[in-house]
Each structure stands twice: as structure tokens, then as C-alpha cells.
Amino acid sequence: MSGLRLALSWLTVLPVRTGQVDTAVARTAIALAPFVGLLLGAAATAVLFALTWLGAPGLLAGLLVVGLLALATRGMHLDGLADTADGLGCYGPPERALRVMRDGAAGPFAVVTLIIVLGAQAVSLSALADAGRWAAVVIALAAGRTAFAWCCRHGVPAARPEGLGALVAGTQPTLVPVAWTVLLTIAAAAATHDRPWLGPIGVLLALGVVLLLIRHVRQRFGGVTGDVLGAAAEITVLIVLAVTSFR
């Protein structure tokens, strides 16, 4: 329960109290993060359905849901995506890239990345609402949190000796992300009931991209950081939403 409370506290705005945070609790929190994704996905789906039922234009509904998710997660994953984009886009050694990521200011790479990712997520949500594939939203949010476990699996080092990355890097047995990915791939087929191949393709394609991202940041930064976890989550959500919205 300590790990679940920590996952809720880390990944949502819910006022959940946590006790002492150590490696063991953090390990459990990362392993249970997809459950938080399921919770966020259910909330996002309910709001998207309500807005659509009330007659809101699809794109407006999609943008509002994207904004709701940003508020519900304190914008933490979006901040990680922006910082990772700036870090990968800068020149120089890993130390300089990590300094850029910690700077906090949004550079041009961050701005463009956020516009594309948030815009594409909103458009995809609109298309999913039109197609009635409501469960695909839940799958996408859970898959995004499964990306944490892939980033933190055994053998993946932290880029810094301190911070969130150092606390959770290498804590997950490979079985954890594999199990979650298998479950979500099966569920994704049912979520895109009229095109049952789209869901599994989306989940597996997102996994491939996340693995490439992890490989690249290991070469560029020397390992993962908390920002990389956020970037992996947002990219995964985008890919699953986009693929499952295809006709």
C-alpha cells in the first residue's frame, strides 16, 4: 500500500499522504504506476464522453481532455517531455545536456515538441470519440505509465547520482514491464473492437519507440532521468491514441 500511495502522490494531484520514501517503496510505485494510468484513463474517458454527449466539437473536447490530464498530473510528464527534447536537441557532452534539462526554461525544441504531441493527442481523442473506441483512451494512459517500468528495468542506469532517476533506475525486473505490456496488448484488441489489430499494433509500436528512446538517452546522457520517464509516458500515450484512432 505504501507503493500505491506513493504512485498516486507522484503521478496525480490527489492529496495522498506518503510515508518514508526509499528504494523499496519507489520500486513498488513504479511497478504499480499502470494502475494510476487506468484511473486517469477512466476519468479522461468519462469527461470525453460527457463533452461529446453535450455536443462539444470533437477537437474542442480532445483539447479539454488533454488540458484536464495536464492538470491531473501537475504537468509533470509534459515538463519531462519538454526538458528531454531540449536535452536531446542541444550540442555538447552529456554534462551540458543534463544542465540544459535542469535549467527549467523551455527552448525551441521543447516548444515544438509540446505543440505536436499535445495537438496530436487532442486530434486522436476526437477521432476515438467519433469512432466510439472509448476504452482505447484507458489503454493509452495505462500504457504510458507502463513505459516507466521499461525505463527502470534492470540494466538501465541513472544519468545522475541524485534525483528521481537515481532512485528508481534499474529497480524493475524485466518481467514487470513485459507482464503489463502483454496484458495491455490483449486488452487493446478488445478496446478497438471494430479494428482489433489497431490496439495491439499501437501498444507494441509504442514499446518499440520507448526502447529506442532508452537506448538513445543512454548514449546521449549516460542513462535515464525523471524527465526521460515523463517523456516516455507522453510519447507512449500519443502513439497508442494515434494508432487506435485510425479508421
PDB file of C-alpha atoms in Angstrom:
ATOM      1  CA  MET A   1       0.000   0.000   0.000  1.00  0.00           C
ATOM      2  CA  SER A   2       2.917   2.370   0.613  1.00  0.00           C
ATOM      3  CA  GLY A   3       3.975   1.920  -3.016  1.00  0.00           C
ATOM      4  CA  LEU A   4       0.458   2.541  -4.313  1.00  0.00           C
ATOM      5  CA  ARG A   5       0.091   5.659  -2.177  1.00  0.00           C
ATOM      6  CA  LEU A   6       3.427   6.912  -3.457  1.00  0.00           C
ATOM      7  CA  ALA A   7       2.396   6.236  -7.066  1.00  0.00           C
ATOM      8  CA  LEU A   8      -0.811   8.218  -6.573  1.00  0.00           C
ATOM      9  CA  SER A   9       1.086  11.038  -4.865  1.00  0.00           C
ATOM     10  CA  TRP A  10       3.796  11.166  -7.540  1.00  0.00           C
ATOM     11  CA  LEU A  11       1.606  10.797 -10.591  1.00  0.00           C
ATOM     12  CA  THR A  12      -1.589  12.672  -9.716  1.00  0.00           C
ATOM     13  CA  VAL A  13      -2.752  15.746  -7.835  1.00  0.00           C
ATOM     14  CA  LEU A  14      -4.623  13.609  -5.333  1.00  0.00           C
ATOM     15  CA  PRO A  15      -3.720  14.632  -1.762  1.00  0.00           C
ATOM     16  CA  VAL A  16      -2.398  11.217  -0.796  1.00  0.00           C
ATOM     17  CA  ARG A  17      -0.127  11.023   2.209  1.00  0.00           C
ATOM     18  CA  THR A  18       3.054   9.010   1.899  1.00  0.00           C
ATOM     19  CA  GLY A  19       5.456   7.766   4.483  1.00  0.00           C
ATOM     20  CA  GLN A  20       9.182   7.373   4.148  1.00  0.00           C
ATOM     21  CA  VAL A  21      10.277   7.076   0.525  1.00  0.00           C
ATOM     22  CA  ASP A  22      13.075   4.610  -0.043  1.00  0.00           C
ATOM     23  CA  THR A  23      14.168   2.412  -2.913  1.00  0.00           C
ATOM     24  CA  ALA A  24      11.813  -0.429  -1.993  1.00  0.00           C
ATOM     25  CA  VAL A  25       8.737   1.819  -1.886  1.00  0.00           C
ATOM     26  CA  ALA A  26       9.784   3.597  -5.080  1.00  0.00           C
ATOM     27  CA  ARG A  27      10.251   0.222  -6.805  1.00  0.00           C
ATOM     28  CA  THR A  28       6.704  -0.770  -5.924  1.00  0.00           C
ATOM     29  CA  ALA A  29       5.347   2.608  -7.008  1.00  0.00           C
ATOM     30  CA  ILE A  30       6.854   2.222 -10.482  1.00  0.00           C
ATOM     31  CA  ALA A  31       5.524  -1.325 -10.787  1.00  0.00           C
ATOM     32  CA  LEU A  32       2.003  -0.162  -9.847  1.00  0.00           C
ATOM     33  CA  ALA A  33       2.064   3.011 -11.953  1.00  0.00           C
ATOM     34  CA  PRO A  34      -0.139   1.474 -14.702  1.00  0.00           C
ATOM     35  CA  PHE A  35      -2.959   1.245 -12.160  1.00  0.00           C
ATOM     36  CA  VAL A  36      -2.735   5.036 -11.860  1.00  0.00           C
ATOM     37  CA  GLY A  37      -2.884   5.192 -15.643  1.00  0.00           C
ATOM     38  CA  LEU A  38      -6.087   3.169 -15.567  1.00  0.00           C
ATOM     39  CA  LEU A  39      -7.562   5.637 -13.064  1.00  0.00           C
ATOM     40  CA  LEU A  40      -6.559   8.657 -15.154  1.00  0.00           C
ATOM     41  CA  GLY A  41      -7.778   6.954 -18.296  1.00  0.00           C
ATOM     42  CA  ALA A  42     -11.174   6.252 -16.793  1.00  0.00           C
ATOM     43  CA  ALA A  43     -11.520   9.897 -15.722  1.00  0.00           C
ATOM     44  CA  ALA A  44     -10.401  11.173 -19.134  1.00  0.00           C
ATOM     45  CA  THR A  45     -12.824   8.837 -20.905  1.00  0.00           C
ATOM     46  CA  ALA A  46     -15.727   9.961 -18.723  1.00  0.00           C
ATOM     47  CA  VAL A  47     -15.013  13.632 -19.442  1.00  0.00           C
ATOM     48  CA  LEU A  48     -14.557  12.978 -23.175  1.00  0.00           C
ATOM     49  CA  PHE A  49     -17.836  11.069 -23.294  1.00  0.00           C
ATOM     50  CA  ALA A  50     -19.680  13.789 -21.358  1.00  0.00           C
ATOM     51  CA  LEU A  51     -18.361  16.589 -23.581  1.00  0.00           C
ATOM     52  CA  THR A  52     -19.262  14.639 -26.713  1.00  0.00           C
ATOM     53  CA  TRP A  53     -22.730  13.865 -25.367  1.00  0.00           C
ATOM     54  CA  LEU A  54     -23.256  17.559 -24.614  1.00  0.00           C
ATOM     55  CA  GLY A  55     -22.466  18.403 -28.227  1.00  0.00           C
ATOM     56  CA  ALA A  56     -18.960  19.833 -27.915  1.00  0.00           C
ATOM     57  CA  PRO A  57     -16.965  19.768 -31.177  1.00  0.00           C
ATOM     58  CA  GLY A  58     -14.594  16.804 -31.254  1.00  0.00           C
ATOM     59  CA  LEU A  59     -11.375  18.795 -31.334  1.00  0.00           C
ATOM     60  CA  LEU A  60     -12.539  21.055 -28.512  1.00  0.00           C
ATOM     61  CA  ALA A  61     -13.393  18.012 -26.407  1.00  0.00           C
ATOM     62  CA  GLY A  62      -9.998  16.491 -27.161  1.00  0.00           C
ATOM     63  CA  LEU A  63      -8.141  19.652 -26.197  1.00  0.00           C
ATOM     64  CA  LEU A  64     -10.089  19.985 -22.960  1.00  0.00           C
ATOM     65  CA  VAL A  65      -9.304  16.386 -22.013  1.00  0.00           C
ATOM     66  CA  VAL A  66      -5.599  16.963 -22.759  1.00  0.00           C
ATOM     67  CA  GLY A  67      -5.724  20.018 -20.505  1.00  0.00           C
ATOM     68  CA  LEU A  68      -7.503  18.036 -17.785  1.00  0.00           C
ATOM     69  CA  LEU A  69      -4.813  15.364 -17.877  1.00  0.00           C
ATOM     70  CA  ALA A  70      -2.112  18.013 -17.620  1.00  0.00           C
ATOM     71  CA  LEU A  71      -3.807  19.411 -14.510  1.00  0.00           C
ATOM     72  CA  ALA A  72      -4.399  15.953 -13.043  1.00  0.00           C
ATOM     73  CA  THR A  73      -0.694  15.117 -13.329  1.00  0.00           C
ATOM     74  CA  ARG A  74       0.630  18.583 -12.412  1.00  0.00           C
ATOM     75  CA  GLY A  75       2.052  18.794 -15.931  1.00  0.00           C
ATOM     76  CA  MET A  76       4.951  16.696 -14.635  1.00  0.00           C
ATOM     77  CA  HIS A  77       5.187  14.373 -17.623  1.00  0.00           C
ATOM     78  CA  LEU A  78       4.868  17.257 -20.059  1.00  0.00           C
ATOM     79  CA  ASP A  79       7.677  19.041 -18.249  1.00  0.00           C
ATOM     80  CA  GLY A  80       9.778  15.906 -18.602  1.00  0.00           C
ATOM     81  CA  LEU A  81       8.965  15.707 -22.302  1.00  0.00           C
ATOM     82  CA  ALA A  82       9.955  19.338 -22.821  1.00  0.00           C
ATOM     83  CA  ASP A  83      13.207  19.017 -20.871  1.00  0.00           C
ATOM     84  CA  THR A  84      14.136  15.805 -22.662  1.00  0.00           C
ATOM     85  CA  ALA A  85      13.517  17.412 -26.050  1.00  0.00           C
ATOM     86  CA  ASP A  86      15.782  20.331 -25.157  1.00  0.00           C
ATOM     87  CA  GLY A  87      18.448  17.990 -23.772  1.00  0.00           C
ATOM     88  CA  LEU A  88      18.462  15.826 -26.868  1.00  0.00           C
ATOM     89  CA  GLY A  89      18.448  18.873 -29.108  1.00  0.00           C
ATOM     90  CA  CYS A  90      21.455  20.615 -27.629  1.00  0.00           C
ATOM     91  CA  TYR A  91      25.093  20.158 -28.629  1.00  0.00           C
ATOM     92  CA  GLY A  92      27.935  19.260 -26.328  1.00  0.00           C
ATOM     93  CA  PRO A  93      28.814  16.471 -23.890  1.00  0.00           C
ATOM     94  CA  PRO A  94      26.299  14.688 -21.643  1.00  0.00           C
ATOM     95  CA  GLU A  95      27.050  17.076 -18.784  1.00  0.00           C
ATOM     96  CA  ARG A  96      25.904  20.047 -20.843  1.00  0.00           C
ATOM     97  CA  ALA A  97      22.756  18.254 -21.989  1.00  0.00           C
ATOM     98  CA  LEU A  98      21.877  17.419 -18.383  1.00  0.00           C
ATOM     99  CA  ARG A  99      22.442  21.064 -17.369  1.00  0.00           C
ATOM    100  CA  VAL A 100      20.075  22.174 -20.128  1.00  0.00           C
ATOM    101  CA  MET A 101      17.448  19.739 -18.875  1.00  0.00           C
ATOM    102  CA  ARG A 102      17.734  21.064 -15.322  1.00  0.00           C
ATOM    103  CA  ASP A 103      17.588  24.694 -16.403  1.00  0.00           C
ATOM    104  CA  GLY A 104      13.794  24.781 -16.415  1.00  0.00           C
ATOM    105  CA  ALA A 105      13.421  27.181 -19.347  1.00  0.00           C
ATOM    106  CA  ALA A 106      11.626  25.867 -22.434  1.00  0.00           C
ATOM    107  CA  GLY A 107      13.741  26.102 -25.557  1.00  0.00           C
ATOM    108  CA  PRO A 108      12.597  25.822 -29.182  1.00  0.00           C
ATOM    109  CA  PHE A 109      12.820  22.019 -29.230  1.00  0.00           C
ATOM    110  CA  ALA A 110      10.595  21.846 -26.158  1.00  0.00           C
ATOM    111  CA  VAL A 111       8.000  24.233 -27.579  1.00  0.00           C
ATOM    112  CA  VAL A 112       7.717  22.463 -30.925  1.00  0.00           C
ATOM    113  CA  THR A 113       7.579  19.044 -29.271  1.00  0.00           C
ATOM    114  CA  LEU A 114       4.809  20.088 -26.896  1.00  0.00           C
ATOM    115  CA  ILE A 115       2.738  21.631 -29.687  1.00  0.00           C
ATOM    116  CA  ILE A 116       2.986  18.499 -31.826  1.00  0.00           C
ATOM    117  CA  VAL A 117       2.400  15.996 -29.024  1.00  0.00           C
ATOM    118  CA  LEU A 118      -0.493  17.822 -27.345  1.00  0.00           C
ATOM    119  CA  GLY A 119      -2.114  18.695 -30.656  1.00  0.00           C
ATOM    120  CA  ALA A 120      -1.848  15.126 -31.945  1.00  0.00           C
ATOM    121  CA  GLN A 121      -3.225  13.748 -28.680  1.00  0.00           C
ATOM    122  CA  ALA A 122      -6.231  16.067 -28.895  1.00  0.00           C
ATOM    123  CA  VAL A 123      -6.940  15.153 -32.524  1.00  0.00           C
ATOM    124  CA  SER A 124      -6.627  11.455 -31.717  1.00  0.00           C
ATOM    125  CA  LEU A 125      -9.025  11.763 -28.777  1.00  0.00           C
ATOM    126  CA  SER A 126     -11.526  13.458 -31.075  1.00  0.00           C
ATOM    127  CA  ALA A 127     -11.255  10.626 -33.590  1.00  0.00           C
ATOM    128  CA  LEU A 128     -11.632   7.982 -30.888  1.00  0.00           C
ATOM    129  CA  ALA A 129     -14.778   9.677 -29.621  1.00  0.00           C
ATOM    130  CA  ASP A 130     -16.212   9.709 -33.148  1.00  0.00           C
ATOM    131  CA  ALA A 131     -15.414   6.003 -33.541  1.00  0.00           C
ATOM    132  CA  GLY A 132     -16.782   5.093 -30.106  1.00  0.00           C
ATOM    133  CA  ARG A 133     -13.495   3.479 -29.048  1.00  0.00           C
ATOM    134  CA  TRP A 134     -13.687   4.803 -25.505  1.00  0.00           C
ATOM    135  CA  ALA A 135     -11.655   2.016 -23.916  1.00  0.00           C
ATOM    136  CA  ALA A 136      -8.672   2.878 -26.120  1.00  0.00           C
ATOM    137  CA  VAL A 137      -8.188   6.033 -24.035  1.00  0.00           C
ATOM    138  CA  VAL A 138      -7.826   3.955 -20.888  1.00  0.00           C
ATOM    139  CA  ILE A 139      -5.365   1.611 -22.601  1.00  0.00           C
ATOM    140  CA  ALA A 140      -3.266   4.555 -23.802  1.00  0.00           C
ATOM    141  CA  LEU A 141      -2.973   6.108 -20.338  1.00  0.00           C
ATOM    142  CA  ALA A 142      -2.090   2.774 -18.735  1.00  0.00           C
ATOM    143  CA  ALA A 143       0.479   2.041 -21.445  1.00  0.00           C
ATOM    144  CA  GLY A 144       2.043   5.444 -20.810  1.00  0.00           C
ATOM    145  CA  ARG A 145       2.661   4.504 -17.175  1.00  0.00           C
ATOM    146  CA  THR A 146       3.959   1.078 -18.203  1.00  0.00           C
ATOM    147  CA  ALA A 147       6.714   2.965 -20.014  1.00  0.00           C
ATOM    148  CA  PHE A 148       8.086   3.887 -16.565  1.00  0.00           C
ATOM    149  CA  ALA A 149       8.837   0.244 -15.840  1.00  0.00           C
ATOM    150  CA  TRP A 150      10.595  -0.180 -19.183  1.00  0.00           C
ATOM    151  CA  CYS A 151      12.767   2.850 -18.414  1.00  0.00           C
ATOM    152  CA  CYS A 152      13.557   1.498 -14.939  1.00  0.00           C
ATOM    153  CA  ARG A 153      14.199  -2.145 -15.794  1.00  0.00           C
ATOM    154  CA  HIS A 154      17.326  -3.905 -14.625  1.00  0.00           C
ATOM    155  CA  GLY A 155      20.434  -2.867 -16.536  1.00  0.00           C
ATOM    156  CA  VAL A 156      19.291   0.692 -17.323  1.00  0.00           C
ATOM    157  CA  PRO A 157      21.436   3.125 -15.299  1.00  0.00           C
ATOM    158  CA  ALA A 158      20.622   6.583 -13.984  1.00  0.00           C
ATOM    159  CA  ALA A 159      22.189   9.560 -15.729  1.00  0.00           C
ATOM    160  CA  ARG A 160      22.756  11.390 -12.427  1.00  0.00           C
ATOM    161  CA  PRO A 161      23.689  10.187  -8.946  1.00  0.00           C
ATOM    162  CA  GLU A 162      20.720  12.067  -7.496  1.00  0.00           C
ATOM    163  CA  GLY A 163      17.088  12.773  -8.330  1.00  0.00           C
ATOM    164  CA  LEU A 164      14.139  10.573  -9.274  1.00  0.00           C
ATOM    165  CA  GLY A 165      16.094   8.735 -11.928  1.00  0.00           C
ATOM    166  CA  ALA A 166      18.729   7.639  -9.433  1.00  0.00           C
ATOM    167  CA  LEU A 167      16.022   6.440  -7.032  1.00  0.00           C
ATOM    168  CA  VAL A 168      14.152   4.213  -9.495  1.00  0.00           C
ATOM    169  CA  ALA A 169      16.628   3.319 -12.265  1.00  0.00           C
ATOM    170  CA  GLY A 170      17.310  -0.407 -12.516  1.00  0.00           C
ATOM    171  CA  THR A 171      14.660  -1.326  -9.935  1.00  0.00           C
ATOM    172  CA  GLN A 172      12.264  -3.247 -12.161  1.00  0.00           C
ATOM    173  CA  PRO A 173      12.683  -6.902 -13.123  1.00  0.00           C
ATOM    174  CA  THR A 174      12.069  -7.221 -16.859  1.00  0.00           C
ATOM    175  CA  LEU A 175       9.068  -9.438 -16.069  1.00  0.00           C
ATOM    176  CA  VAL A 176       7.158  -6.418 -14.695  1.00  0.00           C
ATOM    177  CA  PRO A 177       7.012  -4.317 -17.896  1.00  0.00           C
ATOM    178  CA  VAL A 178       6.657  -7.460 -20.013  1.00  0.00           C
ATOM    179  CA  ALA A 179       3.633  -8.614 -17.996  1.00  0.00           C
ATOM    180  CA  TRP A 180       1.959  -5.216 -18.179  1.00  0.00           C
ATOM    181  CA  THR A 181       2.645  -4.956 -21.915  1.00  0.00           C
ATOM    182  CA  VAL A 182       1.160  -8.404 -22.594  1.00  0.00           C
ATOM    183  CA  LEU A 183      -1.970  -7.596 -20.576  1.00  0.00           C
ATOM    184  CA  LEU A 184      -2.432  -4.230 -22.297  1.00  0.00           C
ATOM    185  CA  THR A 185      -1.816  -5.703 -25.748  1.00  0.00           C
ATOM    186  CA  ILE A 186      -4.584  -8.243 -25.187  1.00  0.00           C
ATOM    187  CA  ALA A 187      -6.929  -5.619 -23.744  1.00  0.00           C
ATOM    188  CA  ALA A 188      -6.131  -3.246 -26.601  1.00  0.00           C
ATOM    189  CA  ALA A 189      -7.553  -5.706 -29.117  1.00  0.00           C
ATOM    190  CA  ALA A 190     -10.892  -5.535 -27.326  1.00  0.00           C
ATOM    191  CA  ALA A 191     -10.661  -1.755 -26.978  1.00  0.00           C
ATOM    192  CA  THR A 192     -10.565  -1.386 -30.778  1.00  0.00           C
ATOM    193  CA  HIS A 193     -13.325  -3.929 -31.254  1.00  0.00           C
ATOM    194  CA  ASP A 194     -14.176  -2.887 -34.808  1.00  0.00           C
ATOM    195  CA  ARG A 195     -10.491  -2.927 -35.837  1.00  0.00           C
ATOM    196  CA  PRO A 196      -8.987  -5.382 -33.325  1.00  0.00           C
ATOM    197  CA  TRP A 197      -5.493  -5.221 -34.797  1.00  0.00           C
ATOM    198  CA  LEU A 198      -5.097  -1.478 -34.188  1.00  0.00           C
ATOM    199  CA  GLY A 199      -4.851  -1.687 -30.403  1.00  0.00           C
ATOM    200  CA  PRO A 200      -2.057  -4.288 -30.250  1.00  0.00           C
ATOM    201  CA  ILE A 201      -0.163  -2.504 -33.022  1.00  0.00           C
ATOM    202  CA  GLY A 202      -0.377   0.756 -31.074  1.00  0.00           C
ATOM    203  CA  VAL A 203       0.881  -0.764 -27.820  1.00  0.00           C
ATOM    204  CA  LEU A 204       3.739  -2.682 -29.463  1.00  0.00           C
ATOM    205  CA  LEU A 205       4.764   0.236 -31.683  1.00  0.00           C
ATOM    206  CA  ALA A 206       4.892   2.490 -28.625  1.00  0.00           C
ATOM    207  CA  LEU A 207       7.049  -0.099 -26.859  1.00  0.00           C
ATOM    208  CA  GLY A 208       9.486  -0.128 -29.779  1.00  0.00           C
ATOM    209  CA  VAL A 209       9.765   3.658 -29.738  1.00  0.00           C
ATOM    210  CA  VAL A 210      10.313   3.722 -25.962  1.00  0.00           C
ATOM    211  CA  LEU A 211      13.078   1.119 -26.232  1.00  0.00           C
ATOM    212  CA  LEU A 212      14.743   3.232 -28.922  1.00  0.00           C
ATOM    213  CA  LEU A 213      14.394   6.305 -26.705  1.00  0.00           C
ATOM    214  CA  ILE A 214      16.001   4.473 -23.788  1.00  0.00           C
ATOM    215  CA  ARG A 215      18.881   3.340 -25.975  1.00  0.00           C
ATOM    216  CA  HIS A 216      19.395   6.859 -27.278  1.00  0.00           C
ATOM    217  CA  VAL A 217      19.335   8.582 -23.875  1.00  0.00           C
ATOM    218  CA  ARG A 218      21.807   6.035 -22.532  1.00  0.00           C
ATOM    219  CA  GLN A 219      24.163   7.046 -25.316  1.00  0.00           C
ATOM    220  CA  ARG A 220      23.425  10.766 -25.015  1.00  0.00           C
ATOM    221  CA  PHE A 221      23.018  11.254 -21.248  1.00  0.00           C
ATOM    222  CA  GLY A 222      24.554   8.109 -19.819  1.00  0.00           C
ATOM    223  CA  GLY A 223      21.234   6.816 -18.506  1.00  0.00           C
ATOM    224  CA  VAL A 224      17.696   7.827 -17.606  1.00  0.00           C
ATOM    225  CA  THR A 225      16.372  10.702 -15.532  1.00  0.00           C
ATOM    226  CA  GLY A 226      12.960  11.567 -14.159  1.00  0.00           C
ATOM    227  CA  ASP A 227      12.460  13.756 -17.223  1.00  0.00           C
ATOM    228  CA  VAL A 228      13.062  10.789 -19.510  1.00  0.00           C
ATOM    229  CA  LEU A 229      10.351   8.842 -17.687  1.00  0.00           C
ATOM    230  CA  GLY A 230       7.886  11.662 -18.319  1.00  0.00           C
ATOM    231  CA  ALA A 231       8.872  11.876 -21.976  1.00  0.00           C
ATOM    232  CA  ALA A 232       8.454   8.122 -22.423  1.00  0.00           C
ATOM    233  CA  ALA A 233       4.981   8.272 -20.885  1.00  0.00           C
ATOM    234  CA  GLU A 234       3.743  11.119 -23.095  1.00  0.00           C
ATOM    235  CA  ILE A 235       5.198   9.594 -26.263  1.00  0.00           C
ATOM    236  CA  THR A 236       3.591   6.250 -25.469  1.00  0.00           C
ATOM    237  CA  VAL A 237       0.204   7.849 -24.832  1.00  0.00           C
ATOM    238  CA  LEU A 238       0.442   9.711 -28.130  1.00  0.00           C
ATOM    239  CA  ILE A 239       1.345   6.639 -30.188  1.00  0.00           C
ATOM    240  CA  VAL A 240      -1.369   4.447 -28.701  1.00  0.00           C
ATOM    241  CA  LEU A 241      -4.015   7.158 -29.083  1.00  0.00           C
ATOM    242  CA  ALA A 242      -2.933   7.924 -32.648  1.00  0.00           C
ATOM    243  CA  VAL A 243      -2.797   4.328 -33.874  1.00  0.00           C
ATOM    244  CA  THR A 244      -6.079   3.320 -32.254  1.00  0.00           C
ATOM    245  CA  SER A 245      -7.785   6.325 -33.859  1.00  0.00           C
ATOM    246  CA  PHE A 246      -7.093   5.052 -37.393  1.00  0.00           C
ATOM    247  CA  ARG A 247     -10.092   4.042 -39.438  1.00  0.00           C
TER     248      ARG A 247
END
